[in-house]
mmCIF file of C-alpha atoms and ligand atoms in Angstrom:
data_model
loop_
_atom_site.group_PDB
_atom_site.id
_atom_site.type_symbol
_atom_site.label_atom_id
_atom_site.label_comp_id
_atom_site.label_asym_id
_atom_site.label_seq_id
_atom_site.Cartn_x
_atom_site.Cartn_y
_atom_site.Cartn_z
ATOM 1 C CA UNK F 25 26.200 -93.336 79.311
ATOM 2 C CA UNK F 26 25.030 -96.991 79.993
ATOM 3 C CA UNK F 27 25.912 -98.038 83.335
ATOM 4 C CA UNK F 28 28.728 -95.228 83.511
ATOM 5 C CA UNK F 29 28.197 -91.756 85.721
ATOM 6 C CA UNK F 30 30.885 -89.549 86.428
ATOM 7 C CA UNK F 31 31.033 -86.265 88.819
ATOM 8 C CA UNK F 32 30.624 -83.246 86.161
ATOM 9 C CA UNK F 33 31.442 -80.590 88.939
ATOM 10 C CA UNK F 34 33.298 -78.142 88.083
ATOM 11 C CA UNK F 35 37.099 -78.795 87.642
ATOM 12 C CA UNK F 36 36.021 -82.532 87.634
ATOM 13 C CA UNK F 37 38.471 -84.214 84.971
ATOM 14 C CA UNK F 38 37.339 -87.451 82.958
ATOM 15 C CA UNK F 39 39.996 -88.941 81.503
ATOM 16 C CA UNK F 40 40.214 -92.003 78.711
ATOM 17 C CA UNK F 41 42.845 -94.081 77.127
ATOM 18 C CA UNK F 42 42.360 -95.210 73.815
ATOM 19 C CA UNK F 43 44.543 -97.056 71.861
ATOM 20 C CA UNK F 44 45.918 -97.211 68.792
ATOM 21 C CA UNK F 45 44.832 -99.545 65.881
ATOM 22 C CA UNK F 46 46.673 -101.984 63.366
ATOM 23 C CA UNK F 47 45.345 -104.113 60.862
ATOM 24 C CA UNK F 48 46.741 -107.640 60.416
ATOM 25 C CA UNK F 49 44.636 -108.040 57.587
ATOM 26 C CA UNK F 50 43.641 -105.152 55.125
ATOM 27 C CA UNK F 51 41.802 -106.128 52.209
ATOM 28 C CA UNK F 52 40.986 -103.296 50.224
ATOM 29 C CA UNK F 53 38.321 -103.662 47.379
ATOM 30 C CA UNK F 54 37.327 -101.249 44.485
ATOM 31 C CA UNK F 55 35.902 -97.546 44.795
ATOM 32 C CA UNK F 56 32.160 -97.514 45.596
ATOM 33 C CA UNK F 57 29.609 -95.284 44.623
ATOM 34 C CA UNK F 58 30.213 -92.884 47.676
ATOM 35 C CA UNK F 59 33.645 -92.679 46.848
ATOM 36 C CA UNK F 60 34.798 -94.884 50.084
ATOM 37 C CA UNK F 61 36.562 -98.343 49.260
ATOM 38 C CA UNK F 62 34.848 -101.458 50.688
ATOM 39 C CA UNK F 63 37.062 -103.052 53.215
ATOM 40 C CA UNK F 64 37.328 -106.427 54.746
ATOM 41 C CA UNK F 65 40.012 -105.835 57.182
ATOM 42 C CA UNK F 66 40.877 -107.363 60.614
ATOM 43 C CA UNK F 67 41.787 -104.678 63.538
ATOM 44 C CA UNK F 68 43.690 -104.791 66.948
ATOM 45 C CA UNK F 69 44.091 -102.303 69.138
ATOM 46 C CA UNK F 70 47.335 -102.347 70.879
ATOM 47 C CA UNK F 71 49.201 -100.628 73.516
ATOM 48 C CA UNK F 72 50.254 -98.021 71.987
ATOM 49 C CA UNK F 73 47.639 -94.701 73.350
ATOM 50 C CA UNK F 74 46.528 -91.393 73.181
ATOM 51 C CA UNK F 75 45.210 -89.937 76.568
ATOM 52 C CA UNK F 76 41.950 -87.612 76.159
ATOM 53 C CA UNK F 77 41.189 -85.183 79.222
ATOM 54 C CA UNK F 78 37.885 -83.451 79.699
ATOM 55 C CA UNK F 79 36.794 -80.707 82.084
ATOM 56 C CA UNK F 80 34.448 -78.311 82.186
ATOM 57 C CA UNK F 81 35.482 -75.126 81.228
ATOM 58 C CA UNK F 82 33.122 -72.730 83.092
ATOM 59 C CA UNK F 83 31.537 -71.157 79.860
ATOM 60 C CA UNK F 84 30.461 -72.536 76.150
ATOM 61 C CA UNK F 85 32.571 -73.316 74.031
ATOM 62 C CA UNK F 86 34.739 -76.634 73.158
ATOM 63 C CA UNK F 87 38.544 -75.515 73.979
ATOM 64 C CA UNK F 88 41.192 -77.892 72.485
ATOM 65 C CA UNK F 89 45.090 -78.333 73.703
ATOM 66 C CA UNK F 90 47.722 -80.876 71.995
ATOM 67 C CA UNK F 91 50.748 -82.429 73.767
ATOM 68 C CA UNK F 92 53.155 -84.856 72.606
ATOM 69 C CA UNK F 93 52.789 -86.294 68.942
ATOM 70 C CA UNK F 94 51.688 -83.013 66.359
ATOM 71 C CA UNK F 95 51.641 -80.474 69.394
ATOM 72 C CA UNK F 96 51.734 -77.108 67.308
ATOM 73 C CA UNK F 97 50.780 -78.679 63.945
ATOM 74 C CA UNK F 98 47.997 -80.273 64.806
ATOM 75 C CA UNK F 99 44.524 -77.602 64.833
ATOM 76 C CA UNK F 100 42.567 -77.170 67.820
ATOM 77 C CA UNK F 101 39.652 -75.940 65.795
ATOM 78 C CA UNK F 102 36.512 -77.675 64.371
ATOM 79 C CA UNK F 103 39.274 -79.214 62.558
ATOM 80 C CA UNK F 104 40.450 -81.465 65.308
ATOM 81 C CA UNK F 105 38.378 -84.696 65.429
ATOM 82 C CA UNK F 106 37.894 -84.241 68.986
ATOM 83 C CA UNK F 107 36.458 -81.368 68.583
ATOM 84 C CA UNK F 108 34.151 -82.194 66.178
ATOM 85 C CA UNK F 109 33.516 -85.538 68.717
ATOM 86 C CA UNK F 110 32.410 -82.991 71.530
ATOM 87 C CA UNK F 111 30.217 -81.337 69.085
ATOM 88 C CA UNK F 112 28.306 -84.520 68.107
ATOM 89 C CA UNK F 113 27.559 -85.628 71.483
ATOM 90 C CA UNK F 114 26.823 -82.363 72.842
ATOM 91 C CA UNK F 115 24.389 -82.100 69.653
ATOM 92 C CA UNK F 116 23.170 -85.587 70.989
ATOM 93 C CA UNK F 117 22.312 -84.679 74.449
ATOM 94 C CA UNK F 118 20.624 -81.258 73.378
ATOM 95 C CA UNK F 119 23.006 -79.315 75.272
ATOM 96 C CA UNK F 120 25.510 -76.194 75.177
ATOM 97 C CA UNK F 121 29.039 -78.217 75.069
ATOM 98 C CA UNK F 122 31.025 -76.557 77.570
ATOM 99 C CA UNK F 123 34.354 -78.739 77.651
ATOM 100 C CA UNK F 124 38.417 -78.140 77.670
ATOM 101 C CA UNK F 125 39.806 -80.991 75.734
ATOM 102 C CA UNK F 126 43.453 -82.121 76.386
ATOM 103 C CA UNK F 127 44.744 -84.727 73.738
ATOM 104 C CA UNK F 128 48.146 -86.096 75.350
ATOM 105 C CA UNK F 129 49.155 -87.882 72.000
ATOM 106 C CA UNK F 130 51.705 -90.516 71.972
ATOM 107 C CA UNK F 131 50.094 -92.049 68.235
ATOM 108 C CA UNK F 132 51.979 -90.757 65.598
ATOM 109 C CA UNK F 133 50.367 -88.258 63.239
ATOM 110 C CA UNK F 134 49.191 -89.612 59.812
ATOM 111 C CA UNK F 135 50.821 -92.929 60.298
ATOM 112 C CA UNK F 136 48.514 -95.700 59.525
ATOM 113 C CA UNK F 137 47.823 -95.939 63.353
ATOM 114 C CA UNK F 138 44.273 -93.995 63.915
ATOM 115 C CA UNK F 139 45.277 -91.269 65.943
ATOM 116 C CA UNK F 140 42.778 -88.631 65.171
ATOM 117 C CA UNK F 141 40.520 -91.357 65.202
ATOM 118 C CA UNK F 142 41.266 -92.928 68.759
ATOM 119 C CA UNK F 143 41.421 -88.795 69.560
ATOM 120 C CA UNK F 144 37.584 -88.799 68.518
ATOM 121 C CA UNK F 145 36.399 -91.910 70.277
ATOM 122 C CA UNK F 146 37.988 -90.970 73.553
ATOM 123 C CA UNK F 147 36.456 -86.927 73.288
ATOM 124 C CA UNK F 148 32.689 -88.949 72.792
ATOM 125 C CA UNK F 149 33.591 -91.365 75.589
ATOM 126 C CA UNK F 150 35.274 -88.361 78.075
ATOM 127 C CA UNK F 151 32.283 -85.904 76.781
ATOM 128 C CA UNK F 152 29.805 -88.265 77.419
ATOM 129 C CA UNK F 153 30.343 -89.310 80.856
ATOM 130 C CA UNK F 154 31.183 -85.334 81.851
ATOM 131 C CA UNK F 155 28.225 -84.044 81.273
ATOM 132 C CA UNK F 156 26.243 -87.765 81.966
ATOM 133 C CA UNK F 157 24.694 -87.983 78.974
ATOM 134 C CA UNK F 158 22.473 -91.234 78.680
ATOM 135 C CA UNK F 159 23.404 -92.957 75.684
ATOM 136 C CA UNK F 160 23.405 -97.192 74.167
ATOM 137 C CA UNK F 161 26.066 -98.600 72.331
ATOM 138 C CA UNK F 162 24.383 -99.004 69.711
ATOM 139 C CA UNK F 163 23.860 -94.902 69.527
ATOM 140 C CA UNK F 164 27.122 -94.269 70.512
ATOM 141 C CA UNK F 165 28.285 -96.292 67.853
ATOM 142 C CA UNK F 166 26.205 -94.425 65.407
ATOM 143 C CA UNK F 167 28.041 -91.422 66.092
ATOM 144 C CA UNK F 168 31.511 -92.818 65.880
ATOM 145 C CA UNK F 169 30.685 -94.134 62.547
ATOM 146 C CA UNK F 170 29.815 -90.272 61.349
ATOM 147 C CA UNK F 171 33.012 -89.006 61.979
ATOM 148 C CA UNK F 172 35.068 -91.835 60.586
ATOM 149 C CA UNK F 173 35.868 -95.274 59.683
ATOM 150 C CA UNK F 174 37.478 -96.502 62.410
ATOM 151 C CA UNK F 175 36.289 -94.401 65.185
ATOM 152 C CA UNK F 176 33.969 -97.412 65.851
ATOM 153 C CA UNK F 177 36.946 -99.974 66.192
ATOM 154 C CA UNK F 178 38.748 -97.310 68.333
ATOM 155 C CA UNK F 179 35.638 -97.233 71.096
ATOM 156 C CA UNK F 180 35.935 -100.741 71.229
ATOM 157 C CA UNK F 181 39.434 -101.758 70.767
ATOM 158 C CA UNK F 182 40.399 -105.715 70.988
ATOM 159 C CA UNK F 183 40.091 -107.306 67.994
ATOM 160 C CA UNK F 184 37.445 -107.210 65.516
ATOM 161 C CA UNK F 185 36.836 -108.113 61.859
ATOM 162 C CA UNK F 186 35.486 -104.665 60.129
ATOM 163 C CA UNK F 187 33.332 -104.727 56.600
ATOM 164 C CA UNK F 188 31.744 -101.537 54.627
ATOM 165 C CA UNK F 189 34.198 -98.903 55.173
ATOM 166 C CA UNK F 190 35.445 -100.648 58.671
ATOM 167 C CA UNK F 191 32.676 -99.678 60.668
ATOM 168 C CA UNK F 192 30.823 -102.740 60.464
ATOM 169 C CA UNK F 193 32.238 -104.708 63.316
ATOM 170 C CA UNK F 194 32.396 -108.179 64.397
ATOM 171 C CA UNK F 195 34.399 -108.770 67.560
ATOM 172 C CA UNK F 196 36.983 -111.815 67.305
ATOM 173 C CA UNK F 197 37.601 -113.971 70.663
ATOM 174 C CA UNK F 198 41.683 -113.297 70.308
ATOM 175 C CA UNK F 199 43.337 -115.541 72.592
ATOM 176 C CA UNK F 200 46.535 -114.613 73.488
ATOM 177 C CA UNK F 201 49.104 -111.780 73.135
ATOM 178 C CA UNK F 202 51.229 -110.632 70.207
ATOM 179 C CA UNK F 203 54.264 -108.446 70.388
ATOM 180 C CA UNK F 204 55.260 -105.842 67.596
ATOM 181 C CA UNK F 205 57.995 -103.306 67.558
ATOM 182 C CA UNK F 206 56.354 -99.871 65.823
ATOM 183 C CA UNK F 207 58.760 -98.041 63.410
ATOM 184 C CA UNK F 208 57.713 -94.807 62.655
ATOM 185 C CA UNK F 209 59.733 -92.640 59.716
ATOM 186 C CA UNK F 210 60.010 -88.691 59.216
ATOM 187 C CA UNK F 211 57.375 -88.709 56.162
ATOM 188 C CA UNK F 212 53.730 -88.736 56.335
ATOM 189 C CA UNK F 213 51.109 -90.343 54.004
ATOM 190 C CA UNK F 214 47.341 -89.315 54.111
ATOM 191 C CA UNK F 215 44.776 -92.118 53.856
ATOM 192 C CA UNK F 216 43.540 -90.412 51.064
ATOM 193 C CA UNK F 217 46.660 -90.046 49.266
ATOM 194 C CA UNK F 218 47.457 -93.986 49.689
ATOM 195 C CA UNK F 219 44.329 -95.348 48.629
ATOM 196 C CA UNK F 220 44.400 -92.967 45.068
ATOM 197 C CA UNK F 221 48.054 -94.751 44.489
ATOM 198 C CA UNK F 222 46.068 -98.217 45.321
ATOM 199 C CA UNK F 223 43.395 -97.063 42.611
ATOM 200 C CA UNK F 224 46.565 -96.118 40.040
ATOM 201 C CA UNK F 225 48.459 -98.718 40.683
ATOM 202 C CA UNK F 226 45.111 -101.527 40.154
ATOM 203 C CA UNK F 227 44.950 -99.377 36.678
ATOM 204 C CA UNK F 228 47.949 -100.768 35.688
ATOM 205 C CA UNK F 229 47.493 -104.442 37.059
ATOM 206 C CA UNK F 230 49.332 -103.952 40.329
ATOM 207 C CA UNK F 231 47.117 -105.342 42.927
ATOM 208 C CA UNK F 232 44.373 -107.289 45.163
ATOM 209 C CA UNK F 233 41.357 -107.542 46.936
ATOM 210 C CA UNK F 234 41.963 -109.896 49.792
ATOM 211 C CA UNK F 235 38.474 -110.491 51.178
ATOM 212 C CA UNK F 236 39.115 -113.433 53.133
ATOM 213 C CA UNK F 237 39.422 -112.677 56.739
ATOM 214 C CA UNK F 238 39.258 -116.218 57.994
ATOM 215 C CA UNK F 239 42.702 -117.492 57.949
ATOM 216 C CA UNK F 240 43.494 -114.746 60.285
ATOM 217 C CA UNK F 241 40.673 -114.560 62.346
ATOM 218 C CA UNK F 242 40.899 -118.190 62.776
ATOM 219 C CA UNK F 243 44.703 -118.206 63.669
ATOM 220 C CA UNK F 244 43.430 -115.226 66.500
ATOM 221 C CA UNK F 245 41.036 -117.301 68.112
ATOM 222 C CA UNK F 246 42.970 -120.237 67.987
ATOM 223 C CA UNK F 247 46.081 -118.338 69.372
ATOM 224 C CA UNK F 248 48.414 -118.653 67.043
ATOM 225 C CA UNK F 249 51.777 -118.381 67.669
ATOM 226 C CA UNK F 250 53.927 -115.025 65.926
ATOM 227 C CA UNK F 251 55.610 -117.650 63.355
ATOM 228 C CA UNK F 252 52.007 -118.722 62.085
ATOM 229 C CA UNK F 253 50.711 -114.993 62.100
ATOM 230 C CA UNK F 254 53.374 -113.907 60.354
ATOM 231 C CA UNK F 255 52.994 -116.138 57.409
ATOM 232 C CA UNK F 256 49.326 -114.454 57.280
ATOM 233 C CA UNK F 257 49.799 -111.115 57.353
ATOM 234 C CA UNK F 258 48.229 -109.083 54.596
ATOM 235 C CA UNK F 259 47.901 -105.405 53.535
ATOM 236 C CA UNK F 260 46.836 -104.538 49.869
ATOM 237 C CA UNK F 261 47.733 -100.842 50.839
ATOM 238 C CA UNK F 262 51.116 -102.030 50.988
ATOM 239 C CA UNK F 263 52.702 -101.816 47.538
ATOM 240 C CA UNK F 264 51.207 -98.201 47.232
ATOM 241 C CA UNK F 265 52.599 -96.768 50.458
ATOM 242 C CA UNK F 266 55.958 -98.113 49.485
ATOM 243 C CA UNK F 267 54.654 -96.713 45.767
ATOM 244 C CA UNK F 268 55.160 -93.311 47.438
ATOM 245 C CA UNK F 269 57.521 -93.447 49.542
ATOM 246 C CA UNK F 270 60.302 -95.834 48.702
ATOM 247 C CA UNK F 271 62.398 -95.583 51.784
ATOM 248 C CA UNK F 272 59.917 -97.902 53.616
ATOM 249 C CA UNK F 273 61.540 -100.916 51.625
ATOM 250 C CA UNK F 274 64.469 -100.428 52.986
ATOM 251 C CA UNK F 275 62.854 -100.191 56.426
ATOM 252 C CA UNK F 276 61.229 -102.952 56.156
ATOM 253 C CA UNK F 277 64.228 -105.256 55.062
ATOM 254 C CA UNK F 278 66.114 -103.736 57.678
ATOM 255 C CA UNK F 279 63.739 -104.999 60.007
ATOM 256 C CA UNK F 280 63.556 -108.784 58.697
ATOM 257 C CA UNK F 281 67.053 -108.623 58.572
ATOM 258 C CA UNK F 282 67.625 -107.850 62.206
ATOM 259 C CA UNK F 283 65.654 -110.689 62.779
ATOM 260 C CA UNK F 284 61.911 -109.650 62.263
ATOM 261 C CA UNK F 285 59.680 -112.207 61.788
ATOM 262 C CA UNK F 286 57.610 -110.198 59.961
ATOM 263 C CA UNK F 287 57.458 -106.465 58.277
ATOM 264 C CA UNK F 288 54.107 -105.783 57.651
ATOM 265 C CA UNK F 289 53.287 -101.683 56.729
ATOM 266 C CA UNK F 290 50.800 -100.570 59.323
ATOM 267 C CA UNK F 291 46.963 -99.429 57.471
ATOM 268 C CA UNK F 292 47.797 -96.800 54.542
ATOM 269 C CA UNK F 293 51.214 -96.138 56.135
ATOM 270 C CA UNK F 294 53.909 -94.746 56.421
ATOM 271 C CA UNK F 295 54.295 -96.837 59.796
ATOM 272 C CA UNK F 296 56.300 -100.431 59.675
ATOM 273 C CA UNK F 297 55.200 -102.687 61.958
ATOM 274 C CA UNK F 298 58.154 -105.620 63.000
ATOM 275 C CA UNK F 299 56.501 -108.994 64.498
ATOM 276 C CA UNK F 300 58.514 -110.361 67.370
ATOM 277 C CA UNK F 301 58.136 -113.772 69.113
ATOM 278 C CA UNK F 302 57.353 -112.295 72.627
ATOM 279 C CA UNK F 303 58.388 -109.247 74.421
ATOM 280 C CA UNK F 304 61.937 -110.592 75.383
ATOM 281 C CA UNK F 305 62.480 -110.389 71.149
ATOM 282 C CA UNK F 306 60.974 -107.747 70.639
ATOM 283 C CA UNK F 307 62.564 -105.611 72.993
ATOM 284 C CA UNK F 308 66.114 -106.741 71.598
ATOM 285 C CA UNK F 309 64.536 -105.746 67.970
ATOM 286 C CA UNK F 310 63.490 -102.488 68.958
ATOM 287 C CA UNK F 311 67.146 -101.892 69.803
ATOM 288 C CA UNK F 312 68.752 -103.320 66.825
ATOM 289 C CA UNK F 313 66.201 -101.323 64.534
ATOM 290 C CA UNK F 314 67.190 -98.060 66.498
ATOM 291 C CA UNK F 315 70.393 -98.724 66.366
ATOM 292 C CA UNK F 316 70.310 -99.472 62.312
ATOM 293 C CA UNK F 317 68.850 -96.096 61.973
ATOM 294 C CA UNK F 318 66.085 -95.160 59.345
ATOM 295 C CA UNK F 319 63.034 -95.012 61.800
ATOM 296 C CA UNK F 320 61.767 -91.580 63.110
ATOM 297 C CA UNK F 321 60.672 -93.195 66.401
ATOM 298 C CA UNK F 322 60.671 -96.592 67.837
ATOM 299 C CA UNK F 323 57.904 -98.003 70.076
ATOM 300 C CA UNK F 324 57.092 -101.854 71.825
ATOM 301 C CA UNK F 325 53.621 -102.482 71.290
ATOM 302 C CA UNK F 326 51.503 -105.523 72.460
ATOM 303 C CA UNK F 327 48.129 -106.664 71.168
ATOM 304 C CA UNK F 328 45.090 -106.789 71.571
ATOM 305 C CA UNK F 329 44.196 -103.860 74.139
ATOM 306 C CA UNK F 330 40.677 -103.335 74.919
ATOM 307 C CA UNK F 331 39.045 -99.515 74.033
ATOM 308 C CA UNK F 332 37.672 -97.148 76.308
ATOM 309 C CA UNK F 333 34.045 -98.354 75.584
ATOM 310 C CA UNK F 334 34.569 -102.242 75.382
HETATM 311 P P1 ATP I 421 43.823 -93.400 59.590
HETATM 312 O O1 ATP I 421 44.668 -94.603 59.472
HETATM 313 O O2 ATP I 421 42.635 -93.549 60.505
HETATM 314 O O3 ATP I 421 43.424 -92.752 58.302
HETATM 315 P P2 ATP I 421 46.176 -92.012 60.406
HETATM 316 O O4 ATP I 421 46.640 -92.693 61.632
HETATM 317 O O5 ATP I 421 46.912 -92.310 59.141
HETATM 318 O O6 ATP I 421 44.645 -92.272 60.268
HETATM 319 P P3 ATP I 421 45.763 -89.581 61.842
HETATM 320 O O7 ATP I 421 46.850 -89.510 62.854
HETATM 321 O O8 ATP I 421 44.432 -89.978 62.304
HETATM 322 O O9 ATP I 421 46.223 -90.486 60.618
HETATM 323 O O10 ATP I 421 45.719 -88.144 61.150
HETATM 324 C C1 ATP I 421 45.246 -87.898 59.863
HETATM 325 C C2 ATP I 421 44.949 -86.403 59.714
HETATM 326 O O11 ATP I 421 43.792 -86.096 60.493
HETATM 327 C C3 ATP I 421 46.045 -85.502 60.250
HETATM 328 O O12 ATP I 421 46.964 -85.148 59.256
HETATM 329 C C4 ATP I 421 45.287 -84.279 60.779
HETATM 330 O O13 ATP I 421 45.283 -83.229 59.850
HETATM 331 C C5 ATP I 421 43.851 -84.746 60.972
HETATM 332 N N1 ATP I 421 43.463 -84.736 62.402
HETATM 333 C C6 ATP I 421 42.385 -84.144 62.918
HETATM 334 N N2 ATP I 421 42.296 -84.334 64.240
HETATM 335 C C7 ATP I 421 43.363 -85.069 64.603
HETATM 336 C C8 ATP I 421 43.821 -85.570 65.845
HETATM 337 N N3 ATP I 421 43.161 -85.363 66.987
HETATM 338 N N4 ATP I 421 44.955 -86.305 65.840
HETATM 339 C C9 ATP I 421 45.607 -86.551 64.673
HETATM 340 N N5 ATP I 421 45.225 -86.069 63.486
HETATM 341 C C10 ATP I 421 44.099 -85.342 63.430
#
């Protein structure tokens, strides 16, 4: 990689954070041609991370092993986006991958939070600098965008407006720090799944494109404070994920009512993310929400965190 060498002896580990990604702003247009929606969307990565582990492992092969979040449901196949990551690059470099992958995940599964994705970006990053493969941005980038959406954002992390499907990024000078508390609930919803409710629901009137990205990139830069941001918020994947699964309502005004200043679902969901003033707030929300009950999991998150690549 650019600039970056690592020892690739063997039992040499290469590990990489990579955080987990929300999007203040999610503007959703309609279907294209290749079946993907067009976004205009605003990311930050925030605190919240999965940990990706490389080694050799002696012999070919790509080896995969899960902790934490979706240990034992989870595949550690071709099916794994770190796997198929390790495959790329190796592909890439012209070479036999020969790699055990640990993915310590603390991003919930299937939560609007770009787990598997961060999981991807963080196999190409720890791949890449175990066997030393020489490779630009730009072509690192490339890849990213091949195996998903917002595996670009997730090399990068920060904060960055993304057009197309997401992966066409423009980084935003964010100055200062935001704090959230991260609800997660016992339910799932593909991305997949939430964006053919967005498509049903614009059928029968219900819905928006919010393309307009500069009254919160704006507010970023100029370091707004959480009152502002949270009159900006927008997600028009909301209404669907609450479409199918109702409960998050509930969540969410349980949040606002404990003294939220915002509830804002987190990408296609099921994830509610609660804006606090600083971290002194939001550590007292994260209690009261626990304590309230209705969330699988509560985390403290703070934004934005830079990616493994930035
Ligand atoms: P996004 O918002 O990017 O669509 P998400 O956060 O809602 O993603 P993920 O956690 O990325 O959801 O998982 C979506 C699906 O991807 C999972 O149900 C799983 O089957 C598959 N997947 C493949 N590899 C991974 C991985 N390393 N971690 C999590 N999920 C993975």
């Amino acid at each position: 990689m650019t600039g970056q060498t690592a020892p690739a002896q063997p039992g040499a580990q290469i590990s990489v954070d990579v955080p987990a990604k929300i999007n203040p702003h999610l503007g959703v247009g309609d279907a294209r041609a290749d079946g993907f929606h067009a976004l205009s969307t605003v990311y930050q990565a925030i605190s919240l991370h999965d940990t990706v582990t490389a080694e050799r492992r002696g012999e070919p092969g790509i080896e995969i092993t899960i902790s934490g979040e979706g240990a034992g449901t989870l595949p550690t196949d071709e099916a794994n986006l770190a796997h198929k990551a390790a495959k790329l690059i190796a592909l890439y470099a012209g070479i036999e991958p020969d790699v055990k992958l640990h993915l310590n995940k603390r991003i919930p599964v299937a939560g609007g939070l770009a787990g598997g994705s961060a999981d991807a970006a963080g196999a190409l990053i720890a791949c890449a600098r175990l066997w030393e493969v020489e490779i630009g941005d730009a072509e690192l980038h490339r890849l990213a965008g091949g195996l998903g959406s917002d595996v670009p954002f997730c090399l990068k992390g920060g904060t960055a407006i993304g057009r197309g499907r997401g992966e066409e990024l423009t980084p935003v000078a964010a100055k200062g720090t935001w704090h959230w508390v991260v609800a997660t609930t016992d339910t799932q919803i593909s991305t997949p799944e939430c964006y053919k409710e967005v498509d049903r629901l614009r059928e029968d009137g219900i819905g928006r494109y919010s393309s307009d990205v500069d009254p919160i990139v704006k507010a970023f830069e100029g370091g707004a404070s959480a009152d502002d941001l949270a009159r900006i918020l927008i997600n028009d994947m909301e209404a669907a994920a609450v479409s199918l699964r109702p409960q998050l309502a509930s969540l969410m005004h349980g949040g606002l009512e404990e003294g939220a200043l915002a509830a804002h679902v987190s990408g296609s969901g099921p994830t509610v993310l609660f804006l606090a003033h600083d971290v002194k707030h939001a550590v007292a929300l994260a209690r009261r929400i626990r304590m309230r009950g209705g969330a699988k999991s509560v985390h403290l998150a703070h934004g934005p965190v830079n990616g493994p690549a930035a």
